[in-house]
């Protein structure tokens, strides 16, 4: 099936304004890196998501879910086939003590809405830059809290284009993992079970966590966030710092001098710069401490040919 025919089918499902051809993905990732997507689709309904999945399955098309681009490195050659982003599926609402968030919403915005409604439980997420979908896939957490503490159920589309609801006990949430990740399901919506709380206390806790984050993390530069998973018994940032790598990098990428667990796009870095900096860090930490750092960020796409 040729790209033009795929394009027409996607337009029929999502509308012309929601299907972009040869779209630079550096404009859609927080690290501001990445080549072009053949076709970027932004569905407006859950059924449209399911239809796109069924289309890609029927024609065996390459498919990538980009989320909000917070924890992903898109290679310089871009991504073939269909790339999906949930720009239009980002609504949030409160029903009693439940907060219901669409997959494309930012989890930090969910945290703020919970606070506005005097609901406690999502304070830990006030500084996490990822989408609800990404947070569910990897059981995101920070400052002693994580998604599995407050999730009630999730609506997903399977890789066969079926709509399903998964209860908490079906999610298999662990450290940076879930059944959603294993099955490659697509998160449409998540419902969080929160508790009534004191708004002033919730605000104070969020202000404290925000201060901790802003004082320690290099938020003034584009980055993928935390690059590496926490190795058992260690902290990745401390290992990198103690390896003397802060301020070092390749091309426009650099290990942050503010927080060694972050690699920043300091000066128009390419994905090649960023990946080379990651490999430099992994090699040095392995040589110095014998610890193998595992990526938390995802690498997608192709190298330049």
Coordinates of C-alpha atoms in Angstrom, one line a residue:
X1 CA 0.0 0.0 0.0
X2 CA 1.5 3.3 -1.1
X3 CA 1.9 6.3 1.2
X4 CA -0.7 8.3 -0.8
X5 CA -3.3 5.7 -0.3
X6 CA -2.5 5.4 3.4
X7 CA -2.7 9.2 3.7
X8 CA -6.2 9.2 2.2
X9 CA -7.4 6.5 4.5
X10 CA -6.0 8.3 7.5
X11 CA -7.7 11.6 6.4
X12 CA -11.0 9.7 6.1
X13 CA -10.6 8.5 9.7
X14 CA -9.0 11.6 11.4
X15 CA -9.7 14.6 9.2
X16 CA -7.3 16.4 6.9
X17 CA -6.0 18.8 9.6
X18 CA -5.1 15.9 11.8
X19 CA -2.8 14.1 9.3
X20 CA 0.6 15.7 8.6
X21 CA 3.1 14.4 6.1
X22 CA 6.9 14.7 6.5
X23 CA 6.4 16.4 9.9
X24 CA 9.7 17.3 11.8
X25 CA 9.5 15.5 15.1
X26 CA 11.9 17.8 16.8
X27 CA 8.8 20.1 17.0
X28 CA 7.0 17.3 18.9
X29 CA 9.6 16.1 21.5
X30 CA 10.7 17.9 24.7
X31 CA 14.3 17.3 23.9
X32 CA 13.8 19.1 20.5
X33 CA 15.6 16.4 18.6
X34 CA 14.4 14.1 15.7
X35 CA 13.9 13.6 12.0
X36 CA 10.6 13.6 10.1
X37 CA 7.6 11.4 10.5
X38 CA 6.2 10.0 7.2
X39 CA 2.7 10.5 8.6
X40 CA 1.8 12.1 11.9
X41 CA -1.8 11.4 13.0
X42 CA -3.7 13.1 15.8
X43 CA -7.0 11.4 16.4
X44 CA -9.9 13.2 18.1
X45 CA -11.9 10.1 19.3
X46 CA -11.2 6.7 20.9
X47 CA -12.9 5.0 17.9
X48 CA -10.5 6.9 15.5
X49 CA -7.6 5.5 17.5
X50 CA -9.0 2.0 17.1
X51 CA -9.6 2.5 13.4
X52 CA -6.0 3.7 12.8
X53 CA -4.7 0.6 14.7
X54 CA -6.9 -1.7 12.6
X55 CA -5.7 0.0 9.4
X56 CA -2.0 -0.4 10.3
X57 CA -2.6 -4.0 11.3
X58 CA -4.5 -4.8 8.1
X59 CA -1.7 -3.5 5.9
X60 CA 1.2 -4.3 8.3
X61 CA 2.4 -0.7 8.5
X62 CA 5.1 0.5 10.8
X63 CA 3.5 2.3 13.8
X64 CA 4.9 4.4 16.6
X65 CA 3.0 6.0 19.5
X66 CA 4.8 9.3 20.4
X67 CA 2.8 10.4 23.5
X68 CA 3.8 13.9 24.4
X69 CA 7.4 13.3 23.4
X70 CA 8.8 13.7 27.0
X71 CA 10.8 10.5 27.5
X72 CA 11.8 9.7 23.9
X73 CA 14.7 10.2 21.6
X74 CA 13.8 10.2 17.9
X75 CA 16.7 9.4 15.6
X76 CA 17.8 11.8 12.9
X77 CA 16.5 9.7 10.1
X78 CA 13.0 10.1 11.4
X79 CA 10.2 7.5 11.7
X80 CA 8.7 5.5 8.8
X81 CA 5.0 4.7 8.6
X82 CA 2.4 6.1 11.0
X83 CA 3.3 8.1 14.1
X84 CA 0.4 8.8 16.5
X85 CA 0.1 11.7 19.0
X86 CA -2.7 12.4 21.4
X87 CA -2.8 16.2 21.0
X88 CA -6.7 16.2 20.9
X89 CA -7.2 13.5 23.6
X90 CA -5.9 15.4 26.6
X91 CA -9.1 16.3 28.6
X92 CA -9.3 16.0 32.4
X93 CA -12.4 15.8 34.6
X94 CA -13.3 15.1 38.2
X95 CA -16.2 12.8 39.2
X96 CA -16.5 12.6 43.0
X97 CA -13.1 11.4 44.3
X98 CA -12.1 10.1 40.9
X99 CA -9.9 12.1 38.5
X100 CA -10.4 10.8 34.9
X101 CA -7.6 11.8 32.4
X102 CA -7.3 11.1 28.7
X103 CA -4.1 9.5 27.5
X104 CA -2.6 12.7 26.0
X105 CA -3.1 14.9 29.1
X106 CA 0.0 15.8 31.1
X107 CA 0.1 14.0 34.5
X108 CA 1.3 17.3 36.1
X109 CA -1.9 19.0 34.9
X110 CA -3.9 16.1 36.5
X111 CA -2.0 16.8 39.7
X112 CA -3.0 20.4 39.6
X113 CA -6.7 19.7 38.9
X114 CA -6.7 17.3 41.9
X115 CA -5.4 20.1 44.1
X116 CA -8.0 22.5 42.8
X117 CA -10.7 20.0 43.8
X118 CA -9.0 19.3 47.2
X119 CA -8.1 15.7 46.3
X120 CA -5.0 14.2 47.6
X121 CA -2.8 11.4 46.2
X122 CA -1.4 12.9 43.0
X123 CA 1.0 15.4 44.6
X124 CA 4.0 13.3 43.6
X125 CA 3.2 13.9 40.0
X126 CA 3.2 17.7 40.1
X127 CA 6.6 17.9 38.3
X128 CA 6.5 14.9 36.0
X129 CA 6.5 16.1 32.4
X130 CA 5.1 13.0 30.8
X131 CA 1.6 12.2 29.5
X132 CA -1.0 10.1 31.3
X133 CA -0.4 7.4 28.7
X134 CA 3.3 7.4 29.2
X135 CA 2.9 7.5 33.0
X136 CA 0.7 4.4 32.9
X137 CA 3.0 2.5 30.6
X138 CA 6.0 3.0 32.9
X139 CA 4.3 3.3 36.2
X140 CA 5.8 6.8 36.6
X141 CA 6.8 7.9 40.1
X142 CA 8.7 10.6 42.0
X143 CA 9.3 11.7 45.6
X144 CA 8.0 8.5 47.1
X145 CA 4.8 8.2 45.1
X146 CA 3.9 6.3 41.9
X147 CA 1.0 5.7 39.6
X148 CA 0.2 2.2 41.1
X149 CA -0.7 3.9 44.4
X150 CA -3.7 5.7 43.0
X151 CA -4.8 4.1 39.8
X152 CA -8.3 2.6 39.6
X153 CA -8.7 1.4 36.0
X154 CA -7.5 2.2 32.5
X155 CA -9.1 2.2 29.1
X156 CA -6.9 0.9 26.3
X157 CA -6.8 0.0 22.6
X158 CA -5.0 -3.3 22.0
X159 CA -2.7 -3.9 19.0
X160 CA -5.7 -5.6 17.3
X161 CA -7.8 -2.4 17.6
X162 CA -10.0 -3.6 20.4
X163 CA -11.2 -1.3 23.2
X164 CA -10.7 -2.8 26.6
X165 CA -10.9 -1.7 30.3
X166 CA -8.2 -3.0 32.6
X167 CA -8.6 -2.9 36.4
X168 CA -5.8 -2.1 38.7
X169 CA -5.0 -5.7 39.5
X170 CA -4.7 -6.5 35.8
X171 CA -2.1 -3.8 35.2
X172 CA 1.0 -5.6 36.7
X173 CA 2.5 -2.3 37.7
X174 CA 6.2 -2.6 38.8
X175 CA 9.3 -0.4 38.7
X176 CA 9.0 1.4 35.4
X177 CA 6.9 -1.4 33.9
X178 CA 3.3 -2.6 33.3
X179 CA 1.2 -5.1 31.4
X180 CA 0.4 -2.1 29.1
X181 CA 4.1 -1.9 28.1
X182 CA 4.4 -5.7 27.6
X183 CA 1.3 -5.9 25.4
X184 CA 2.0 -2.6 23.6
X185 CA -1.6 -1.4 24.4
X186 CA -2.4 2.2 23.8
X187 CA -3.8 4.1 26.8
X188 CA -6.9 6.1 26.0
X189 CA -8.0 7.1 29.6
X190 CA -7.0 6.5 33.2
X191 CA -9.1 6.9 36.3
X192 CA -7.3 7.7 39.6
X193 CA -8.9 6.9 42.9
X194 CA -8.1 9.9 45.2
X195 CA -9.1 11.0 48.7
X196 CA -10.6 14.2 50.0
X197 CA -7.9 16.3 51.5
X198 CA -7.0 19.8 52.9
X199 CA -6.3 22.0 49.9
X200 CA -3.8 24.2 51.8
X201 CA -1.8 21.1 52.8
X202 CA -1.9 19.7 49.2
X203 CA -0.7 23.1 47.8
X204 CA 2.1 23.2 50.4
X205 CA 3.3 19.7 49.5
X206 CA 3.2 20.5 45.8
X207 CA 5.1 23.8 46.3
X208 CA 7.8 21.9 48.2
X209 CA 8.2 19.2 45.6
X210 CA 8.2 21.8 42.8
X211 CA 11.0 23.8 44.6
X212 CA 13.0 20.6 45.0
X213 CA 12.7 19.7 41.4
X214 CA 13.4 23.2 40.0
X215 CA 16.4 23.7 42.3
X216 CA 18.0 20.4 41.2
X217 CA 17.0 19.8 37.6
X218 CA 18.1 21.6 34.5
X219 CA 14.7 22.7 33.3
X220 CA 16.1 25.6 31.4
X221 CA 17.3 23.3 28.6
X222 CA 15.5 20.7 26.5
X223 CA 16.1 17.1 27.7
X224 CA 14.3 13.7 27.8
X225 CA 14.2 14.0 31.6
X226 CA 15.8 11.2 33.6
X227 CA 17.9 9.3 31.0
X228 CA 18.7 6.1 33.0
X229 CA 16.8 3.8 35.3
X230 CA 17.9 3.6 38.9
X231 CA 20.4 0.8 39.2
X232 CA 19.7 -1.5 42.2
X233 CA 21.6 -0.1 45.2
X234 CA 22.7 3.0 43.4
X235 CA 21.6 6.4 42.0
X236 CA 22.4 6.9 38.3
X237 CA 23.0 10.6 38.8
X238 CA 25.5 10.1 41.6
X239 CA 27.4 7.4 39.6
X240 CA 27.7 9.8 36.6
X241 CA 28.7 12.7 38.8
X242 CA 31.3 10.6 40.6
X243 CA 32.7 9.5 37.2
X244 CA 33.5 13.2 36.5
X245 CA 31.2 13.5 33.5
X246 CA 29.3 16.7 34.3
X247 CA 29.8 19.3 31.6
X248 CA 31.0 16.7 29.1
X249 CA 29.3 15.6 26.0
X250 CA 29.4 15.2 22.2
X251 CA 28.4 17.9 19.8
X252 CA 25.4 19.9 21.2
X253 CA 24.6 17.4 23.9
X254 CA 26.0 17.6 27.4
X255 CA 25.7 15.9 30.8
X256 CA 24.1 18.6 33.0
X257 CA 26.2 20.4 35.5
X258 CA 23.1 20.9 37.6
X259 CA 22.0 17.2 37.8
X260 CA 24.2 14.5 36.3
X261 CA 21.2 12.2 35.6
X262 CA 20.1 14.6 32.8
X263 CA 21.6 15.0 29.4
X264 CA 20.7 18.3 28.0
X265 CA 20.3 19.6 24.4
X266 CA 22.5 22.6 25.0
X267 CA 23.2 23.7 21.5
X268 CA 21.1 22.3 18.7
X269 CA 22.2 18.7 19.4
X270 CA 21.3 16.0 16.9
X271 CA 20.1 12.6 18.0
X272 CA 23.5 11.3 17.0
X273 CA 25.1 13.7 19.5
X274 CA 22.7 12.7 22.2
X275 CA 23.1 8.9 21.7
X276 CA 26.9 9.3 21.6
X277 CA 26.8 11.2 24.9
X278 CA 24.7 8.4 26.4
X279 CA 27.2 5.8 25.3
X280 CA 30.1 7.8 26.6
X281 CA 28.3 8.0 30.0
X282 CA 27.5 4.3 30.1
X283 CA 31.1 3.3 29.1
X284 CA 32.7 5.5 31.8
X285 CA 30.3 4.4 34.6
X286 CA 30.9 0.8 33.7
X287 CA 34.7 1.3 33.7
X288 CA 34.6 3.3 37.0
X289 CA 32.0 1.4 39.1
X290 CA 31.3 -1.8 37.1
X291 CA 27.6 -0.8 36.9
X292 CA 25.7 -1.2 33.7
X293 CA 23.3 1.8 33.2
X294 CA 20.0 0.9 31.6
X295 CA 18.1 3.5 29.6
X296 CA 14.8 4.8 30.9
X297 CA 14.3 7.0 27.8
X298 CA 13.1 5.2 24.6
X299 CA 15.0 5.5 21.3
X300 CA 12.8 5.3 18.2
X301 CA 13.2 5.8 14.5
X302 CA 16.0 5.4 12.0
X303 CA 19.6 6.7 11.6
X304 CA 20.3 8.9 8.7
X305 CA 21.0 6.8 5.6

